[in-house]
Short mmCIF file of C-alpha atoms and ligand atoms in Angstrom, two decimals:
data_model
loop_
_atom_site.label_atom_id
_atom_site.label_comp_id
_atom_site.label_asym_id
_atom_site.label_seq_id
_atom_site.Cartn_x
_atom_site.Cartn_y
_atom_site.Cartn_z
CA MET A 1 0.21 0.41 0.11
CA ILE A 2 1.43 3.82 -0.80
CA THR A 3 -0.79 6.33 0.56
CA ASN A 4 -0.66 9.79 0.18
CA ARG A 5 -2.30 12.32 1.98
CA TYR A 6 -5.15 11.86 -0.01
CA LEU A 7 -5.56 8.12 -0.73
CA ALA A 8 -4.04 5.38 -0.72
CA LEU A 9 -3.46 3.39 -3.30
CA ASP A 10 -3.22 -0.25 -3.34
CA PRO A 11 -0.13 -2.27 -5.88
CA LYS A 12 -2.45 -4.60 -6.57
CA ALA A 13 -5.38 -2.32 -8.42
CA TYR A 14 -2.94 -1.52 -10.69
CA GLY A 15 -2.43 -5.29 -11.77
CA LEU A 16 1.46 -5.05 -10.35
CA PRO A 17 2.95 -6.66 -7.54
CA ASP A 18 4.25 -4.47 -5.18
CA ALA A 19 4.03 -0.76 -3.53
CA GLU A 20 7.56 -0.47 -5.31
CA GLU A 21 6.05 -1.04 -9.23
CA LEU A 22 2.88 1.09 -7.95
CA ARG A 23 5.87 3.86 -6.67
CA THR A 24 7.67 3.89 -9.96
CA LEU A 25 4.55 3.99 -12.08
CA LEU A 26 3.10 6.62 -10.21
CA ALA A 27 6.80 8.80 -10.19
CA ALA A 28 5.93 9.60 -13.79
CA TYR A 29 2.57 11.55 -12.53
CA SER A 30 3.37 13.10 -9.73
CA PRO A 31 6.83 13.49 -7.76
CA GLU A 32 5.38 12.68 -4.30
CA PHE A 33 5.18 9.34 -5.17
CA SER A 34 8.88 9.47 -6.66
CA PRO A 35 11.37 6.32 -5.35
CA GLY A 36 12.10 6.19 -2.28
CA ALA A 37 10.02 9.18 -1.31
CA PRO A 38 8.45 8.38 2.03
CA ASP A 39 4.96 8.04 2.82
CA LYS A 40 4.01 11.95 3.96
CA GLU A 41 2.15 10.92 6.89
CA ARG A 42 5.83 9.18 8.49
CA ILE A 43 8.11 11.79 7.93
CA PRO A 44 8.75 12.92 12.14
CA GLY A 45 8.70 16.18 12.82
CA ARG A 46 6.73 17.31 9.79
CA GLY A 47 3.82 18.12 11.10
CA LYS A 48 0.50 19.48 9.33
CA ALA A 49 2.02 21.30 6.05
CA SER A 50 -0.71 21.03 3.45
CA TYR A 51 0.51 20.01 -0.72
CA GLY A 52 3.16 22.98 -1.40
CA GLU A 53 3.59 24.23 1.79
CA ARG A 54 6.77 24.02 3.94
CA PRO A 55 5.77 22.40 7.19
CA PRO A 56 7.86 23.52 10.36
CA GLY A 57 11.88 22.00 10.17
CA GLY A 58 10.93 19.98 7.62
CA GLU A 59 11.78 19.80 3.75
CA ARG A 60 9.26 20.57 0.77
CA VAL A 61 5.83 18.47 0.69
CA LEU A 62 5.59 17.46 -2.28
CA GLY A 63 4.49 19.61 -5.16
CA GLY A 64 7.11 22.24 -7.32
CA GLU A 65 7.27 26.01 -6.86
CA GLN A 66 4.63 28.77 -7.74
CA ALA A 67 5.90 30.17 -11.23
CA THR A 68 5.74 33.56 -10.14
CA ASP A 69 5.50 35.33 -13.74
CA GLY A 70 2.31 33.58 -15.22
CA GLU A 71 3.15 30.98 -17.20
CA ARG A 72 3.53 27.18 -17.37
CA ILE A 73 6.98 25.84 -15.59
CA PRO A 74 7.57 22.05 -17.38
CA TYR A 75 8.60 19.89 -15.09
CA GLY A 76 12.38 20.08 -14.26
CA GLU A 77 12.99 23.83 -15.39
CA ARG A 78 13.61 27.00 -13.45
CA VAL A 79 11.26 29.12 -12.30
CA PRO A 80 12.95 32.77 -13.51
CA GLY A 81 14.48 33.92 -11.02
CA GLY A 82 13.82 30.92 -8.59
CA GLU A 83 14.02 27.38 -7.71
CA ARG A 84 13.77 24.50 -10.35
CA ALA A 85 9.93 23.06 -10.49
CA THR A 86 9.23 20.00 -10.00
CA ASP A 87 5.36 19.52 -10.74
CA GLY A 88 5.16 21.99 -13.52
CA ALA A 89 3.73 24.62 -11.24
CA TYR A 90 1.42 26.21 -12.55
CA ALA A 91 0.34 30.15 -12.37
CA PRO A 92 -3.05 30.83 -14.34
CA ARG A 93 -1.91 33.63 -16.90
CA VAL A 94 -3.52 37.17 -16.56
CA VAL A 95 -5.76 38.03 -19.38
CA PRO A 96 -8.48 40.77 -19.65
CA LEU A 97 -11.98 39.71 -19.82
CA SER A 98 -12.51 41.29 -22.98
CA ALA A 99 -9.97 38.83 -24.53
CA ARG A 100 -11.33 35.83 -23.57
CA THR A 101 -14.54 36.43 -24.04
CA PRO A 102 -15.73 35.21 -27.92
CA ALA A 103 -17.89 38.05 -29.73
CA GLY A 104 -21.37 36.78 -29.77
CA ALA A 105 -21.08 34.77 -26.81
CA PRO A 106 -23.05 35.19 -23.25
CA GLU A 107 -20.49 36.89 -21.03
CA ASN A 108 -18.60 34.00 -19.38
CA PRO A 109 -18.40 34.90 -15.42
CA TYR A 110 -15.21 32.55 -15.13
CA PRO A 111 -13.19 32.17 -18.42
CA VAL A 112 -9.99 30.56 -18.94
CA PRO A 113 -8.57 31.15 -22.26
CA ALA A 114 -8.79 27.33 -24.02
CA ALA A 115 -5.58 27.16 -24.84
CA ASP A 116 -4.91 26.66 -21.10
CA LEU A 117 -7.55 23.98 -20.10
CA PHE A 118 -4.48 21.16 -20.53
CA ALA A 119 -1.48 21.22 -19.22
CA PRO A 120 1.66 20.98 -21.98
CA SER A 121 3.57 18.42 -19.36
CA ALA A 122 0.59 15.56 -18.59
CA ARG A 123 0.68 12.27 -19.74
CA VAL A 124 -1.16 9.27 -19.62
CA GLY A 125 2.07 6.79 -19.93
CA ASN A 126 3.22 7.69 -22.70
CA VAL A 127 0.67 9.81 -23.93
CA PRO A 128 0.75 13.70 -23.75
CA VAL A 129 -2.92 14.44 -22.18
CA GLU A 130 -3.55 16.88 -24.84
CA LYS A 131 -3.31 14.03 -27.48
CA ILE A 132 -5.92 11.92 -25.84
CA ARG A 133 -8.25 15.34 -25.71
CA ALA A 134 -7.69 15.85 -29.50
CA ASP A 135 -9.35 12.15 -29.66
CA PHE A 136 -12.44 12.99 -28.51
CA PRO A 137 -14.40 15.39 -31.09
CA ILE A 138 -17.21 16.73 -28.42
CA LEU A 139 -14.06 17.98 -26.14
CA GLU A 140 -14.02 20.86 -28.63
CA GLU A 141 -17.61 21.27 -27.82
CA LYS A 142 -19.06 24.94 -27.16
CA VAL A 143 -21.55 25.20 -24.42
CA SER A 144 -23.11 28.13 -23.71
CA GLY A 145 -20.06 30.06 -26.08
CA HIS A 146 -17.67 28.35 -23.36
CA ARG A 147 -15.08 24.99 -24.66
CA LEU A 148 -16.99 22.09 -22.69
CA VAL A 149 -15.87 20.52 -19.39
CA TRP A 150 -16.97 17.42 -18.88
CA LEU A 151 -16.82 16.10 -15.56
CA ASP A 152 -20.05 14.23 -16.00
CA ASN A 153 -18.43 10.68 -16.54
CA ALA A 154 -19.87 8.73 -14.26
CA ALA A 155 -23.40 9.40 -16.01
CA THR A 156 -21.59 8.39 -18.76
CA THR A 157 -18.05 9.17 -20.97
CA GLN A 158 -17.68 10.64 -24.16
CA LYS A 159 -16.60 8.72 -27.38
CA PRO A 160 -13.52 8.72 -28.89
CA ARG A 161 -12.73 9.12 -33.32
CA ARG A 162 -12.42 5.24 -33.03
CA VAL A 163 -15.52 3.98 -31.71
CA ILE A 164 -17.52 6.59 -34.32
CA GLU A 165 -15.81 5.99 -36.73
CA ARG A 166 -16.17 1.86 -36.53
CA LEU A 167 -19.84 2.47 -36.14
CA GLU A 168 -19.80 4.64 -39.59
CA HIS A 169 -17.42 1.58 -40.81
CA TYR A 170 -19.61 -1.10 -39.88
CA TYR A 171 -23.38 0.51 -40.95
CA ARG A 172 -21.07 1.75 -44.22
CA HIS A 173 -19.39 -2.06 -45.07
CA GLU A 174 -20.59 -4.85 -43.21
CA ASN A 175 -24.02 -4.19 -41.57
CA SER A 176 -26.46 -7.31 -41.37
CA ASN A 177 -27.48 -9.84 -39.78
CA VAL A 178 -25.04 -12.11 -37.59
CA HIS A 179 -25.00 -15.82 -37.71
CA ARG A 180 -28.12 -16.09 -39.76
CA GLY A 181 -27.30 -15.53 -43.24
CA ALA A 182 -25.09 -17.49 -45.44
CA HIS A 183 -23.22 -14.40 -47.85
CA THR A 184 -20.59 -12.23 -47.20
CA LEU A 185 -22.13 -9.98 -45.09
CA ALA A 186 -23.22 -11.92 -42.85
CA GLU A 187 -19.42 -13.07 -42.54
CA ARG A 188 -18.00 -9.75 -42.10
CA SER A 189 -21.12 -8.70 -39.00
CA THR A 190 -20.13 -12.29 -37.29
CA GLU A 191 -16.93 -11.82 -37.67
CA ALA A 192 -16.70 -7.91 -35.79
CA TYR A 193 -19.67 -9.08 -33.13
CA GLU A 194 -17.56 -12.22 -32.31
CA GLY A 195 -14.42 -10.66 -32.66
CA ALA A 196 -15.22 -7.98 -30.21
CA ARG A 197 -16.71 -10.61 -28.06
CA GLU A 198 -12.96 -11.82 -27.88
CA LYS A 199 -11.69 -8.67 -27.16
CA ILE A 200 -13.68 -7.90 -24.33
CA ALA A 201 -12.84 -11.38 -22.90
CA ARG A 202 -9.40 -10.37 -23.37
CA PHE A 203 -9.63 -6.98 -21.28
CA ILE A 204 -11.28 -8.44 -18.74
CA GLY A 205 -9.37 -11.72 -18.23
CA ALA A 206 -12.07 -13.61 -18.86
CA PRO A 207 -10.78 -17.44 -19.16
CA ASP A 208 -12.49 -17.70 -22.85
CA SER A 209 -15.17 -14.97 -25.31
CA ASP A 210 -18.08 -17.65 -23.93
CA ASN A 211 -17.78 -16.08 -20.44
CA ILE A 212 -19.34 -12.72 -21.95
CA VAL A 213 -22.52 -12.39 -22.78
CA PHE A 214 -24.16 -9.17 -24.23
CA VAL A 215 -27.16 -6.68 -23.10
CA ARG A 216 -28.85 -3.40 -23.21
CA GLY A 217 -26.62 -2.93 -20.06
CA THR A 218 -25.53 -2.46 -16.16
CA THR A 219 -28.73 -2.45 -15.74
CA GLU A 220 -29.94 -4.79 -18.04
CA GLY A 221 -27.44 -7.52 -17.08
CA ILE A 222 -28.45 -7.38 -13.61
CA ASN A 223 -31.76 -7.90 -14.08
CA LEU A 224 -30.61 -11.00 -16.08
CA VAL A 225 -28.44 -12.44 -13.13
CA ALA A 226 -31.49 -11.68 -11.13
CA GLN A 227 -33.93 -13.46 -13.17
CA ALA A 228 -32.05 -16.08 -14.69
CA TYR A 229 -29.74 -17.52 -12.49
CA VAL A 230 -31.05 -16.38 -8.74
CA LYS A 231 -34.07 -16.85 -9.13
CA GLN A 232 -34.77 -20.84 -10.20
CA PHE A 233 -32.49 -20.72 -6.19
CA LEU A 234 -34.79 -19.07 -4.01
CA ARG A 235 -37.56 -19.60 -1.56
CA PRO A 236 -39.38 -17.85 0.71
CA GLY A 237 -37.59 -16.43 3.88
CA ASP A 238 -33.93 -17.01 1.28
CA GLU A 239 -31.71 -13.44 1.63
CA ILE A 240 -29.51 -11.76 -0.46
CA ILE A 241 -26.91 -9.75 0.75
CA LEU A 242 -26.42 -6.26 -1.17
CA THR A 243 -24.45 -2.88 0.20
CA VAL A 244 -25.74 0.66 1.37
CA LEU A 245 -23.79 2.05 -1.42
CA GLU A 246 -25.80 0.03 -4.56
CA HIS A 247 -27.00 2.12 -7.56
CA HIS A 248 -30.55 1.58 -8.39
CA ALA A 249 -29.98 -1.11 -10.83
CA ASN A 250 -28.50 -3.12 -7.98
CA ILE A 251 -31.26 -2.85 -5.86
CA VAL A 252 -34.64 -2.53 -7.61
CA PRO A 253 -34.17 -6.23 -9.40
CA TRP A 254 -33.47 -7.62 -6.34
CA GLN A 255 -36.67 -6.50 -4.81
CA LEU A 256 -38.36 -7.31 -7.59
CA LEU A 257 -37.04 -10.89 -7.26
CA ALA A 258 -37.36 -10.77 -3.37
CA GLU A 259 -41.38 -9.51 -4.25
CA GLU A 260 -41.76 -12.66 -6.19
CA SER A 261 -39.76 -15.42 -4.05
CA GLY A 262 -40.15 -14.67 -0.45
CA ALA A 263 -36.50 -13.23 -0.31
CA VAL A 264 -35.29 -11.26 2.24
CA LEU A 265 -32.50 -8.07 1.52
CA ARG A 266 -29.84 -8.00 3.34
CA VAL A 267 -27.85 -4.78 3.99
CA ALA A 268 -24.33 -4.17 4.31
CA PRO A 269 -23.51 -1.50 5.99
CA VAL A 270 -20.59 1.70 5.70
CA ASP A 271 -18.68 3.62 8.09
CA ASP A 272 -18.67 7.75 8.01
CA ASP A 273 -16.09 7.39 4.78
CA GLY A 274 -18.63 5.39 2.92
CA GLN A 275 -16.41 2.31 3.42
CA ILE A 276 -17.83 -1.23 3.47
CA ILE A 277 -17.80 -2.50 6.86
CA LEU A 278 -16.56 -5.64 6.28
CA SER A 279 -17.12 -7.39 9.75
CA ALA A 280 -20.96 -6.14 9.31
CA TYR A 281 -21.06 -7.17 6.24
CA ALA A 282 -19.67 -10.67 7.28
CA ASP A 283 -21.55 -11.20 9.75
CA LEU A 284 -24.63 -11.18 7.85
CA PHE A 285 -23.69 -14.48 6.33
CA ASN A 286 -25.62 -17.31 7.60
CA SER A 287 -27.37 -20.89 6.30
CA ARG A 288 -30.43 -18.16 4.71
CA THR A 289 -27.63 -16.76 2.31
CA ARG A 290 -28.41 -17.51 -1.04
CA PHE A 291 -26.64 -14.77 -2.93
CA VAL A 292 -24.43 -11.57 -3.23
CA SER A 293 -24.38 -8.40 -5.59
CA ALA A 294 -22.18 -5.28 -4.54
CA SER A 295 -20.60 -2.52 -6.94
CA HIS A 296 -17.00 -2.46 -7.39
CA VAL A 297 -16.77 1.93 -7.05
CA SER A 298 -19.76 3.62 -5.78
CA ASN A 299 -21.04 6.11 -8.25
CA ALA A 300 -22.27 8.30 -5.84
CA LEU A 301 -19.43 7.96 -3.35
CA GLY A 302 -16.07 6.96 -5.37
CA THR A 303 -15.62 4.81 -2.77
CA VAL A 304 -13.64 0.94 -4.43
CA ALA A 305 -15.44 -1.51 -2.83
CA PRO A 306 -13.25 -4.25 -0.96
CA VAL A 307 -14.27 -6.84 -3.60
CA GLU A 308 -11.24 -9.40 -3.55
CA GLU A 309 -12.49 -9.60 0.69
CA MET A 310 -15.66 -9.40 -0.17
CA ILE A 311 -15.93 -12.39 -2.82
CA ALA A 312 -13.78 -14.23 -0.68
CA LEU A 313 -16.30 -14.30 2.21
CA ALA A 314 -18.85 -15.07 -0.06
CA HIS A 315 -17.47 -18.05 -1.29
CA SER A 316 -16.17 -18.61 2.02
CA HIS A 317 -20.49 -19.63 2.93
CA GLY A 318 -20.13 -21.20 -0.12
CA THR A 319 -22.26 -18.32 -1.71
CA ARG A 320 -21.92 -16.50 -5.15
CA ILE A 321 -21.50 -13.33 -6.53
CA CYS A 322 -22.08 -10.09 -9.03
CA ILE A 323 -19.58 -7.50 -8.87
CA ASP A 324 -20.96 -3.94 -10.25
CA GLY A 325 -18.58 -3.25 -12.04
CA ALA A 326 -19.94 0.06 -13.90
CA GLN A 327 -17.71 2.49 -12.49
CA SER A 328 -14.82 0.83 -12.00
CA VAL A 329 -14.58 -1.22 -15.30
CA SER A 330 -12.89 1.96 -16.86
CA HIS A 331 -10.94 3.40 -14.22
CA MET A 332 -8.79 0.91 -13.03
CA PRO A 333 -7.85 -2.67 -14.42
CA VAL A 334 -10.10 -5.50 -14.02
CA ASP A 335 -8.92 -9.25 -14.24
CA MET A 336 -11.75 -12.17 -13.94
CA ARG A 337 -9.51 -14.13 -12.83
CA ALA A 338 -7.81 -12.47 -10.41
CA MET A 339 -10.52 -11.64 -9.14
CA ASP A 340 -13.16 -14.71 -8.83
CA ALA A 341 -16.23 -13.05 -8.97
CA ASP A 342 -19.18 -15.43 -10.06
CA PHE A 343 -20.14 -12.82 -12.36
CA PHE A 344 -19.25 -9.05 -13.03
CA VAL A 345 -21.42 -6.45 -15.17
CA PHE A 346 -20.85 -3.06 -17.41
CA SER A 347 -22.62 -1.31 -19.61
CA GLY A 348 -20.52 0.08 -22.66
CA HIS A 349 -21.32 3.73 -22.80
CA LYS A 350 -19.51 4.56 -19.71
CA ILE A 351 -15.77 3.07 -21.46
CA TYR A 352 -15.88 5.06 -24.16
CA GLY A 353 -18.66 2.87 -26.69
CA PRO A 354 -21.84 3.53 -27.72
CA THR A 355 -24.68 3.04 -25.25
CA GLY A 356 -27.06 0.11 -26.10
CA ILE A 357 -24.47 -2.27 -25.12
CA GLY A 358 -23.16 -3.92 -22.20
CA VAL A 359 -21.43 -7.32 -20.77
CA VAL A 360 -22.46 -9.77 -18.17
CA TYR A 361 -19.43 -12.05 -17.60
CA GLY A 362 -20.10 -15.04 -15.56
CA LYS A 363 -17.97 -18.07 -14.90
CA ALA A 364 -18.65 -20.92 -17.17
CA ASP A 365 -20.85 -23.08 -14.25
CA VAL A 366 -22.90 -20.16 -13.16
CA LEU A 367 -23.93 -19.44 -17.08
CA GLU A 368 -24.73 -23.06 -17.81
CA ALA A 369 -26.68 -23.37 -14.61
CA ALA A 370 -28.67 -19.94 -15.36
CA ARG A 371 -32.01 -20.49 -17.87
CA PRO A 372 -32.46 -18.08 -20.13
CA TYR A 373 -33.39 -14.72 -19.75
CA GLN A 374 -35.69 -13.92 -22.56
CA GLY A 375 -36.97 -16.59 -25.51
CA GLY A 376 -36.31 -15.77 -29.43
CA GLY A 377 -34.79 -16.33 -32.15
CA ASN A 378 -30.44 -16.71 -31.93
CA MET A 379 -31.13 -18.60 -28.22
CA ILE A 380 -32.01 -22.14 -29.98
CA ALA A 381 -30.89 -25.13 -31.28
CA ASP A 382 -33.96 -26.22 -32.44
CA VAL A 383 -37.73 -25.91 -31.45
CA THR A 384 -41.32 -27.89 -31.56
CA PHE A 385 -44.40 -26.96 -30.11
CA ALA A 386 -43.21 -29.67 -28.19
CA GLU A 387 -39.85 -28.65 -26.99
CA THR A 388 -37.55 -26.46 -27.13
CA VAL A 389 -33.82 -27.17 -27.24
CA TYR A 390 -31.22 -23.91 -26.49
CA ARG A 391 -27.74 -22.63 -27.33
CA GLU A 392 -25.14 -23.14 -24.73
CA ALA A 393 -23.98 -19.71 -23.42
CA PRO A 394 -24.00 -17.23 -24.03
CA ALA A 395 -25.96 -16.82 -27.41
CA LYS A 396 -28.87 -18.52 -24.86
CA PHE A 397 -28.82 -15.34 -22.93
CA GLU A 398 -29.01 -13.25 -26.33
CA ALA A 399 -32.60 -13.45 -28.08
CA GLY A 400 -33.76 -11.65 -30.59
CA THR A 401 -31.27 -9.52 -33.01
CA GLY A 402 -28.89 -7.53 -31.00
CA SER A 403 -27.27 -4.00 -30.89
CA ILE A 404 -24.48 -6.14 -33.50
CA ALA A 405 -22.56 -2.15 -34.29
CA ASP A 406 -22.79 -1.86 -31.10
CA ALA A 407 -21.31 -4.35 -29.73
CA VAL A 408 -18.14 -3.93 -31.96
CA GLY A 409 -17.59 -0.44 -31.12
CA LEU A 410 -17.78 -1.59 -27.90
CA GLY A 411 -14.04 -4.03 -28.80
CA GLU A 412 -13.68 -0.98 -29.98
CA ALA A 413 -13.29 1.15 -27.56
CA VAL A 414 -11.59 -1.22 -25.31
CA ASP A 415 -9.17 -1.65 -27.93
CA TYR A 416 -8.16 2.69 -27.55
CA VAL A 417 -8.11 2.04 -23.15
CA SER A 418 -5.91 -1.24 -23.80
CA SER A 419 -3.62 1.03 -26.57
CA ILE A 420 -2.67 3.93 -24.07
CA GLY A 421 -2.88 1.12 -20.74
CA MET A 422 -5.17 0.70 -18.01
CA GLN A 423 -2.56 0.77 -15.72
CA HIS A 424 -1.29 4.17 -16.51
CA ILE A 425 -5.14 5.24 -17.04
CA ALA A 426 -5.68 4.43 -13.60
CA ALA A 427 -2.43 5.91 -12.68
CA TYR A 428 -3.08 9.28 -13.96
CA GLU A 429 -6.76 9.79 -12.70
CA GLN A 430 -5.62 8.66 -9.17
CA GLU A 431 -3.56 12.38 -9.28
CA LEU A 432 -5.96 13.65 -10.92
CA LEU A 433 -8.49 12.59 -7.98
CA ALA A 434 -5.66 13.59 -5.14
CA TYR A 435 -5.60 16.90 -6.80
CA GLY A 436 -8.98 17.32 -7.46
CA THR A 437 -10.30 16.57 -3.45
CA LYS A 438 -7.76 18.96 -2.47
CA ALA A 439 -8.91 22.25 -4.67
CA LEU A 440 -12.34 21.34 -3.84
CA SER A 441 -11.73 20.83 0.25
CA ALA A 442 -9.94 24.55 0.03
CA VAL A 443 -13.75 25.58 -1.59
CA PRO A 444 -15.54 27.62 1.45
CA GLY A 445 -18.13 25.91 2.80
CA LEU A 446 -17.98 22.31 -0.28
CA THR A 447 -18.39 19.49 1.85
CA LEU A 448 -17.16 16.12 0.64
CA ILE A 449 -18.90 13.27 0.66
CA GLY A 450 -17.21 10.05 0.18
CA THR A 451 -14.14 9.81 1.73
CA ALA A 452 -12.89 6.51 1.43
CA ALA A 453 -8.53 5.81 1.76
CA ARG A 454 -9.89 3.59 -1.81
CA LYS A 455 -11.59 5.71 -4.54
CA ALA A 456 -11.99 6.64 -8.14
CA SER A 457 -12.82 9.46 -10.52
CA VAL A 458 -15.74 10.63 -7.97
CA LEU A 459 -15.61 14.50 -5.99
CA SER A 460 -19.55 14.25 -4.91
CA PHE A 461 -19.88 17.35 -2.81
CA VAL A 462 -22.42 19.07 -0.70
CA SER A 463 -22.13 23.14 -0.94
CA ALA A 464 -23.24 25.35 2.72
CA GLY A 465 -26.17 27.48 2.17
CA HIS A 466 -26.66 26.71 -2.50
CA SER A 467 -28.83 24.11 -3.61
CA LEU A 468 -27.65 21.77 -5.87
CA GLU A 469 -29.56 22.74 -8.86
CA GLU A 470 -28.12 25.60 -8.29
CA VAL A 471 -24.67 24.80 -8.20
CA GLY A 472 -25.19 22.58 -10.90
CA LYS A 473 -26.80 25.58 -13.51
CA ARG A 474 -23.79 27.98 -12.53
CA LEU A 475 -21.41 25.43 -13.81
CA SER A 476 -22.81 24.85 -16.71
CA ALA A 477 -23.12 28.44 -17.34
CA ALA A 478 -19.31 28.79 -17.27
CA GLY A 479 -19.16 25.30 -18.91
CA ILE A 480 -18.86 22.71 -16.84
CA ALA A 481 -20.88 19.42 -16.98
CA VAL A 482 -21.06 17.93 -13.82
CA ARG A 483 -24.45 15.59 -12.34
CA ALA A 484 -26.32 17.14 -9.21
CA GLY A 485 -29.42 15.12 -7.89
CA HIS A 486 -29.31 11.56 -6.17
CA HIS A 487 -27.55 10.06 -8.66
CA CYS A 488 -29.85 6.70 -8.84
CA ALA A 489 -28.19 6.32 -5.30
CA GLN A 490 -30.50 7.82 -3.11
CA PRO A 491 -30.34 4.65 0.06
CA ALA A 492 -26.02 5.60 0.04
CA LEU A 493 -26.53 9.50 0.15
CA ARG A 494 -29.32 9.17 2.92
CA ARG A 495 -26.57 7.44 4.78
CA PHE A 496 -25.34 10.89 5.03
CA GLY A 497 -28.54 12.23 5.46
CA LEU A 498 -28.92 13.72 2.26
CA GLU A 499 -30.95 13.99 -0.59
CA GLY A 500 -28.84 14.67 -3.50
CA THR A 501 -24.70 16.16 -4.33
CA VAL A 502 -23.43 17.71 -6.57
CA ARG A 503 -20.99 15.24 -8.19
CA PRO A 504 -17.87 16.00 -10.61
CA SER A 505 -16.42 12.86 -11.95
CA LEU A 506 -12.93 12.18 -13.96
CA ALA A 507 -11.73 10.39 -16.63
CA PHE A 508 -8.56 10.48 -18.05
CA TYR A 509 -8.98 13.51 -20.80
CA ASN A 510 -9.13 15.61 -17.53
CA THR A 511 -6.93 18.41 -16.91
CA ARG A 512 -5.34 20.26 -13.19
CA GLU A 513 -6.17 23.12 -15.22
CA GLU A 514 -10.56 22.10 -15.66
CA ILE A 515 -10.03 21.20 -11.87
CA ASP A 516 -8.89 24.28 -11.63
CA LEU A 517 -11.68 25.85 -13.37
CA LEU A 518 -14.01 23.78 -11.74
CA ALA A 519 -12.47 25.16 -7.79
CA ASP A 520 -12.66 28.12 -9.25
CA VAL A 521 -16.22 28.58 -9.93
CA LEU A 522 -17.88 26.92 -6.76
CA SER A 523 -15.21 29.63 -5.14
CA LYS A 524 -17.05 32.30 -6.29
CA ILE A 525 -20.73 30.66 -5.66
CA ALA A 526 -19.43 30.19 -2.21
CA GLY A 527 -18.74 33.44 -2.57
CA GLY A 528 -15.37 33.20 -1.25
CA LYS A 529 -11.85 34.60 -3.70
CA ALA A 530 -11.15 32.85 -6.62
CA ARG A 531 -8.00 31.14 -6.17
CA PRO A 532 -5.12 33.10 -6.95
N1 PMP B 601 -24.79 0.59 -11.61
C1 PMP B 601 -23.34 1.42 -11.44
C2 PMP B 601 -22.50 1.54 -10.36
C3 PMP B 601 -24.16 3.03 -12.27
O1 PMP B 601 -23.01 3.65 -12.28
C4 PMP B 601 -24.91 2.58 -13.35
C5 PMP B 601 -24.84 3.92 -14.25
N2 PMP B 601 -25.34 5.28 -13.28
C6 PMP B 601 -25.11 1.66 -13.62
C7 PMP B 601 -25.42 0.82 -12.43
C8 PMP B 601 -26.82 1.36 -14.37
O2 PMP B 601 -26.22 1.36 -15.41
P1 PMP B 601 -27.21 1.63 -17.02
O3 PMP B 601 -27.86 2.33 -16.36
O4 PMP B 601 -25.76 1.69 -18.52
O5 PMP B 601 -27.74 0.06 -17.44
#
């Protein structure tokens, strides 16, 4: 485990064997993590200095020198008349308002020059972030006359040009129904569709492409697991374990099932930081427990659940478990063989792929034991009025014509993120999350909700004296898209006495400068001073 002031990072989450390898990887993103740098909390006599400050009698804490002439100082270069910058230190350029507002656009009360929206020195793995941003055409979009700042990635992610072009290529050159036709286009579309299944299997470390079932998204995936697999085992009084962090998509399908079967839902609690209380989770198991379904990352709080421990505990009680990976799969490497979940579900649109497509991964034995989800064409081997013989998984669960082009687009999306490297995406985003946590913590009247040691992407908060709607609208007026509301996770927020939060959520095309802009606008809303 590596810790800094904001995060505890687990090498396993990056698919790395030990803390040293993780430290080397992270050093590319922040000097705080440079090899050999001791964990900050453990430096004796350092006191409580915050980021960039000099603690009493100690060395400079992470971060570099603040540039004094309004220019970005690249990593390692000397600030004029000053010391060497160690983190690409940044001071905003002073640009007159008149020069910032495009003619005819409504005046932006919180302007930044478009060119300053990314840091030239920031890289995701080997790829400069500005190159990554250029892969996403929508990031050029103007909103209310201002460059879009997309911080609503937990709701959906934007699409790289490759995915958009792959969809077009499919419809121009390959469009046909799959499996059935004995002609060239049927061959092409079948090859593209099954090729996507293989790419996704490789991407999540599934043993075989037969472990991958295409569905519409996480919601349909969980309904499939509930109806096709769990339902057949339930008797009145049987129990299903969930956690308080679940998205409604991982609550309501189980309630429907409980209504039908007389089963009961048991809910694992979280502590005040939003972390699953593992001992309380362990206490929920008994002889009536039939199934567990839990999210990997909470969409409302960003908590990364200890799924490895949760899965091992479930298995030690002989109970099967489904992991909702909607918010994890785009933010960290996942490996099905290492994780050992029985089911893992996610949505294509949250990992830079199209809407209308998602995945249920299932181990071979649970897919075999599951009944068909829907009946119809494609899923049968033979039909008579007396009896139908089903095909094997995954075809057994894919009745009718699926979202063929979208599956192909999702295959392209996982190729794209793989070409950058999920471990690099995770490391870059963790650094950005730590930066955002610090920036938002400094905004007057703002309280972060969800302060778990292991988090991904999400910075949920409430702002004293300002409604969620007001904050959301004022951010939107500055071109910043965030979600304000209950995020389809009402029980999770009610645990903290709240009906909603404002929720910026990060992706690897976001930048420190976008976070600076967010914090500046929030400071103005709070009536506090904008950051210097
Ligand atoms: N689970 C989680 C954790 C989510 O964040 C979401 C989407 N916000 C879902 C399930 C549902 O995903 P979809 O709407 O794509 O089916």
